[in-house]
Amino acid sequence: MDKDTVAAIAGARSLEELYSVFAATRYTAGWHKKKPSLWASPTTEFRPLHWRYREGKLALDRAGEWIGTELAERRNLLMFNPVGDNDYDTTPTLVAAYQMIKPGEHARAHRHTPNALRLILDAEPGVFTVVDGVKLSMLPGDVVLTPGWTWHSHYNEGGANAYWIDFLDVPLVQRLEPMFYEQHPVEVQEVLSEPKESKLAFSRAWTKATLAGLPAAANGVKRLLLPKDSMPSMSLYFLGMASGASTGSLRNSASHIYAVVEGRGRARLGDAAVSWERGDVFTAPCWAPVEIEAAEDSLVFQVTDEPLLRMLGLYREQA
């Protein structure tokens, strides 16, 4: 605090003048804040929303008529929540995007501090990701992880367009600010190994076989937590739902993104009711009630920042 500031504070003739001095010197009177800093329960501008795969797939096909990988390093369609000028974040900590890669294309290798993963929707044999030199196939229903700061690139050596959903914790890293990004010095990453199994990949066959061995809860839902030793900001689940099964109304302080692997059904998202089918995405931000019901046998993938909230002691739930 310099002499001019001291003089301005000492010379203030009213509380309003004092507030002006505070503002000019980067102070805020705690009793005179523009908005409360504490409130009784979570409040967020982020809304529960629903995106349809049939729309996203068509949009990528049309964009693919003009946009190649030489113009867009990743040809993806971000699912954003219309909060202020936001055109990126799906939730305050997570983003989801539909991505498409054409036959013969590859998305060049890069790495970044945010964690990322892919849920494959449509792909023929010959579609794969390389993570730090490890080649991982990408078939419908597979999940492929690319933990933060791993080199990763995508290839389509099949005969048809490939589609998947990206999930990343980029919004979290942007808010915390330790964002780092690099392009690989070589455009085509060298394949060093092609293992039959990897801790970075979960095949649809493995998921369904594992779910088959789990008991269903009283509501008819089986819940499988994918085992992983990286990406601590998020948990990944598969929900195996028999026809007619319902999660019941769920409400907690975490943010969640759901993607439909197979089946169809309905969801109550806050005050809105939606019908979902394969490839659709819907989201439940912090403290938004959500209830998912299957109209036929269904498999639903869930990405949530719940472990982040638990690590910080901020996780709460309400039945």
JSON list of C-alpha atoms in Angstrom, two decimals, residues 133-230:
[
{"chain": "A", "resi": 133, "resn": "GLY", "atom": "CA", "xyz": [4.07, -46.60, -29.12]},
{"chain": "A", "resi": 134, "resn": "VAL", "atom": "CA", "xyz": [1.44, -49.16, -28.06]},
{"chain": "A", "resi": 135, "resn": "LYS", "atom": "CA", "xyz": [-1.09, -50.03, -30.77]},
{"chain": "A", "resi": 136, "resn": "LEU", "atom": "CA", "xyz": [-4.66, -50.45, -29.47]},
{"chain": "A", "resi": 137, "resn": "SER", "atom": "CA", "xyz": [-7.52, -51.55, -31.69]},
{"chain": "A", "resi": 138, "resn": "MET", "atom": "CA", "xyz": [-10.77, -49.57, -31.72]},
{"chain": "A", "resi": 139, "resn": "LEU", "atom": "CA", "xyz": [-13.94, -51.58, -32.30]},
{"chain": "A", "resi": 140, "resn": "PRO", "atom": "CA", "xyz": [-17.53, -50.65, -31.40]},
{"chain": "A", "resi": 141, "resn": "GLY", "atom": "CA", "xyz": [-18.08, -50.62, -27.65]},
{"chain": "A", "resi": 142, "resn": "ASP", "atom": "CA", "xyz": [-14.36, -50.49, -26.82]},
{"chain": "A", "resi": 143, "resn": "VAL", "atom": "CA", "xyz": [-12.91, -47.90, -24.44]},
{"chain": "A", "resi": 144, "resn": "VAL", "atom": "CA", "xyz": [-9.36, -46.64, -25.05]},
{"chain": "A", "resi": 145, "resn": "LEU", "atom": "CA", "xyz": [-7.51, -44.46, -22.51]},
{"chain": "A", "resi": 146, "resn": "THR", "atom": "CA", "xyz": [-4.93, -41.80, -23.28]},
{"chain": "A", "resi": 147, "resn": "PRO", "atom": "CA", "xyz": [-3.75, -40.57, -19.87]},
{"chain": "A", "resi": 148, "resn": "GLY", "atom": "CA", "xyz": [-2.33, -37.10, -19.49]},
{"chain": "A", "resi": 149, "resn": "TRP", "atom": "CA", "xyz": [1.08, -36.50, -21.14]},
{"chain": "A", "resi": 150, "resn": "THR", "atom": "CA", "xyz": [1.04, -39.69, -23.21]},
{"chain": "A", "resi": 151, "resn": "TRP", "atom": "CA", "xyz": [1.72, -39.43, -26.93]},
{"chain": "A", "resi": 152, "resn": "HIS", "atom": "CA", "xyz": [-1.37, -40.53, -28.83]},
{"chain": "A", "resi": 153, "resn": "SER", "atom": "CA", "xyz": [-2.50, -40.64, -32.45]},
{"chain": "A", "resi": 154, "resn": "HIS", "atom": "CA", "xyz": [-5.41, -42.23, -34.30]},
{"chain": "A", "resi": 155, "resn": "TYR", "atom": "CA", "xyz": [-5.47, -44.20, -37.57]},
{"chain": "A", "resi": 156, "resn": "ASN", "atom": "CA", "xyz": [-8.13, -45.55, -39.90]},
{"chain": "A", "resi": 157, "resn": "GLU", "atom": "CA", "xyz": [-6.81, -48.30, -42.16]},
{"chain": "A", "resi": 158, "resn": "GLY", "atom": "CA", "xyz": [-10.30, -49.76, -42.57]},
{"chain": "A", "resi": 159, "resn": "GLY", "atom": "CA", "xyz": [-12.80, -49.25, -45.35]},
{"chain": "A", "resi": 160, "resn": "ALA", "atom": "CA", "xyz": [-15.38, -46.95, -43.72]},
{"chain": "A", "resi": 161, "resn": "ASN", "atom": "CA", "xyz": [-15.59, -43.82, -41.61]},
{"chain": "A", "resi": 162, "resn": "ALA", "atom": "CA", "xyz": [-14.93, -44.44, -37.90]},
{"chain": "A", "resi": 163, "resn": "TYR", "atom": "CA", "xyz": [-16.81, -42.62, -35.14]},
{"chain": "A", "resi": 164, "resn": "TRP", "atom": "CA", "xyz": [-16.27, -42.37, -31.42]},
{"chain": "A", "resi": 165, "resn": "ILE", "atom": "CA", "xyz": [-16.88, -40.12, -28.41]},
{"chain": "A", "resi": 166, "resn": "ASP", "atom": "CA", "xyz": [-13.98, -38.28, -26.81]},
{"chain": "A", "resi": 167, "resn": "PHE", "atom": "CA", "xyz": [-14.06, -37.49, -23.09]},
{"chain": "A", "resi": 168, "resn": "LEU", "atom": "CA", "xyz": [-11.45, -35.17, -21.58]},
{"chain": "A", "resi": 169, "resn": "ASP", "atom": "CA", "xyz": [-10.90, -33.25, -18.34]},
{"chain": "A", "resi": 170, "resn": "VAL", "atom": "CA", "xyz": [-9.72, -30.20, -20.29]},
{"chain": "A", "resi": 171, "resn": "PRO", "atom": "CA", "xyz": [-12.20, -27.82, -18.54]},
{"chain": "A", "resi": 172, "resn": "LEU", "atom": "CA", "xyz": [-10.74, -28.85, -15.17]},
{"chain": "A", "resi": 173, "resn": "VAL", "atom": "CA", "xyz": [-7.17, -28.26, -16.32]},
{"chain": "A", "resi": 174, "resn": "GLN", "atom": "CA", "xyz": [-8.12, -24.95, -17.91]},
{"chain": "A", "resi": 175, "resn": "ARG", "atom": "CA", "xyz": [-9.62, -23.77, -14.63]},
{"chain": "A", "resi": 176, "resn": "LEU", "atom": "CA", "xyz": [-6.63, -24.94, -12.58]},
{"chain": "A", "resi": 177, "resn": "GLU", "atom": "CA", "xyz": [-4.33, -23.58, -15.36]},
{"chain": "A", "resi": 178, "resn": "PRO", "atom": "CA", "xyz": [-1.46, -26.16, -15.59]},
{"chain": "A", "resi": 179, "resn": "MET", "atom": "CA", "xyz": [-2.12, -26.70, -19.31]},
{"chain": "A", "resi": 180, "resn": "PHE", "atom": "CA", "xyz": [0.79, -28.04, -21.38]},
{"chain": "A", "resi": 181, "resn": "TYR", "atom": "CA", "xyz": [0.64, -29.31, -24.96]},
{"chain": "A", "resi": 182, "resn": "GLU", "atom": "CA", "xyz": [3.16, -30.61, -27.52]},
{"chain": "A", "resi": 183, "resn": "GLN", "atom": "CA", "xyz": [3.05, -32.04, -31.02]},
{"chain": "A", "resi": 184, "resn": "HIS", "atom": "CA", "xyz": [5.10, -35.16, -31.62]},
{"chain": "A", "resi": 185, "resn": "PRO", "atom": "CA", "xyz": [8.32, -34.40, -33.52]},
{"chain": "A", "resi": 186, "resn": "VAL", "atom": "CA", "xyz": [7.42, -37.16, -36.02]},
{"chain": "A", "resi": 187, "resn": "GLU", "atom": "CA", "xyz": [4.00, -36.94, -37.65]},
{"chain": "A", "resi": 188, "resn": "VAL", "atom": "CA", "xyz": [3.44, -40.72, -37.70]},
{"chain": "A", "resi": 189, "resn": "GLN", "atom": "CA", "xyz": [4.17, -42.25, -34.29]},
{"chain": "A", "resi": 190, "resn": "GLU", "atom": "CA", "xyz": [6.18, -45.48, -34.42]},
{"chain": "A", "resi": 191, "resn": "VAL", "atom": "CA", "xyz": [4.38, -48.63, -33.28]},
{"chain": "A", "resi": 192, "resn": "LEU", "atom": "CA", "xyz": [6.57, -50.41, -30.73]},
{"chain": "A", "resi": 193, "resn": "SER", "atom": "CA", "xyz": [4.16, -53.13, -29.58]},
{"chain": "A", "resi": 194, "resn": "GLU", "atom": "CA", "xyz": [0.70, -54.52, -30.25]},
{"chain": "A", "resi": 195, "resn": "PRO", "atom": "CA", "xyz": [-0.39, -56.40, -27.11]},
{"chain": "A", "resi": 196, "resn": "LYS", "atom": "CA", "xyz": [-3.52, -58.55, -26.99]},
{"chain": "A", "resi": 197, "resn": "GLU", "atom": "CA", "xyz": [-4.39, -56.94, -23.65]},
{"chain": "A", "resi": 198, "resn": "SER", "atom": "CA", "xyz": [-3.54, -53.55, -22.19]},
{"chain": "A", "resi": 199, "resn": "LYS", "atom": "CA", "xyz": [-4.43, -51.59, -19.07]},
{"chain": "A", "resi": 200, "resn": "LEU", "atom": "CA", "xyz": [-5.27, -48.75, -21.46]},
{"chain": "A", "resi": 201, "resn": "ALA", "atom": "CA", "xyz": [-8.01, -50.59, -23.35]},
{"chain": "A", "resi": 202, "resn": "PHE", "atom": "CA", "xyz": [-11.28, -52.31, -22.42]},
{"chain": "A", "resi": 203, "resn": "SER", "atom": "CA", "xyz": [-12.94, -54.32, -25.16]},
{"chain": "A", "resi": 204, "resn": "ARG", "atom": "CA", "xyz": [-16.69, -54.63, -25.50]},
{"chain": "A", "resi": 205, "resn": "ALA", "atom": "CA", "xyz": [-16.35, -58.40, -25.14]},
{"chain": "A", "resi": 206, "resn": "TRP", "atom": "CA", "xyz": [-14.46, -58.00, -21.84]},
{"chain": "A", "resi": 207, "resn": "THR", "atom": "CA", "xyz": [-17.03, -55.51, -20.54]},
{"chain": "A", "resi": 208, "resn": "LYS", "atom": "CA", "xyz": [-20.01, -57.71, -21.34]},
{"chain": "A", "resi": 209, "resn": "ALA", "atom": "CA", "xyz": [-18.38, -60.85, -19.96]},
{"chain": "A", "resi": 210, "resn": "THR", "atom": "CA", "xyz": [-17.44, -59.04, -16.74]},
{"chain": "A", "resi": 211, "resn": "LEU", "atom": "CA", "xyz": [-20.93, -57.57, -16.35]},
{"chain": "A", "resi": 212, "resn": "ALA", "atom": "CA", "xyz": [-22.43, -61.03, -16.88]},
{"chain": "A", "resi": 213, "resn": "GLY", "atom": "CA", "xyz": [-20.59, -62.23, -13.79]},
{"chain": "A", "resi": 214, "resn": "LEU", "atom": "CA", "xyz": [-21.86, -59.40, -11.57]},
{"chain": "A", "resi": 215, "resn": "PRO", "atom": "CA", "xyz": [-25.08, -59.56, -9.55]},
{"chain": "A", "resi": 216, "resn": "ALA", "atom": "CA", "xyz": [-27.75, -57.03, -10.40]},
{"chain": "A", "resi": 217, "resn": "ALA", "atom": "CA", "xyz": [-28.85, -54.56, -7.74]},
{"chain": "A", "resi": 218, "resn": "ALA", "atom": "CA", "xyz": [-32.44, -54.59, -6.53]},
{"chain": "A", "resi": 219, "resn": "ASN", "atom": "CA", "xyz": [-33.30, -52.07, -9.26]},
{"chain": "A", "resi": 220, "resn": "GLY", "atom": "CA", "xyz": [-32.04, -54.44, -11.99]},
{"chain": "A", "resi": 221, "resn": "VAL", "atom": "CA", "xyz": [-28.91, -52.41, -12.78]},
{"chain": "A", "resi": 222, "resn": "LYS", "atom": "CA", "xyz": [-25.39, -53.83, -12.87]},
{"chain": "A", "resi": 223, "resn": "ARG", "atom": "CA", "xyz": [-22.61, -51.28, -12.34]},
{"chain": "A", "resi": 224, "resn": "LEU", "atom": "CA", "xyz": [-19.04, -52.02, -13.43]},
{"chain": "A", "resi": 225, "resn": "LEU", "atom": "CA", "xyz": [-16.20, -49.69, -12.42]},
{"chain": "A", "resi": 226, "resn": "LEU", "atom": "CA", "xyz": [-13.38, -49.92, -14.97]},
{"chain": "A", "resi": 227, "resn": "PRO", "atom": "CA", "xyz": [-10.09, -50.68, -13.21]},
{"chain": "A", "resi": 228, "resn": "LYS", "atom": "CA", "xyz": [-7.36, -48.18, -14.05]},
{"chain": "A", "resi": 229, "resn": "ASP", "atom": "CA", "xyz": [-4.20, -46.85, -12.42]},
{"chain": "A", "resi": 230, "resn": "SER", "atom": "CA", "xyz": [-4.19, -43.46, -14.13]}
]
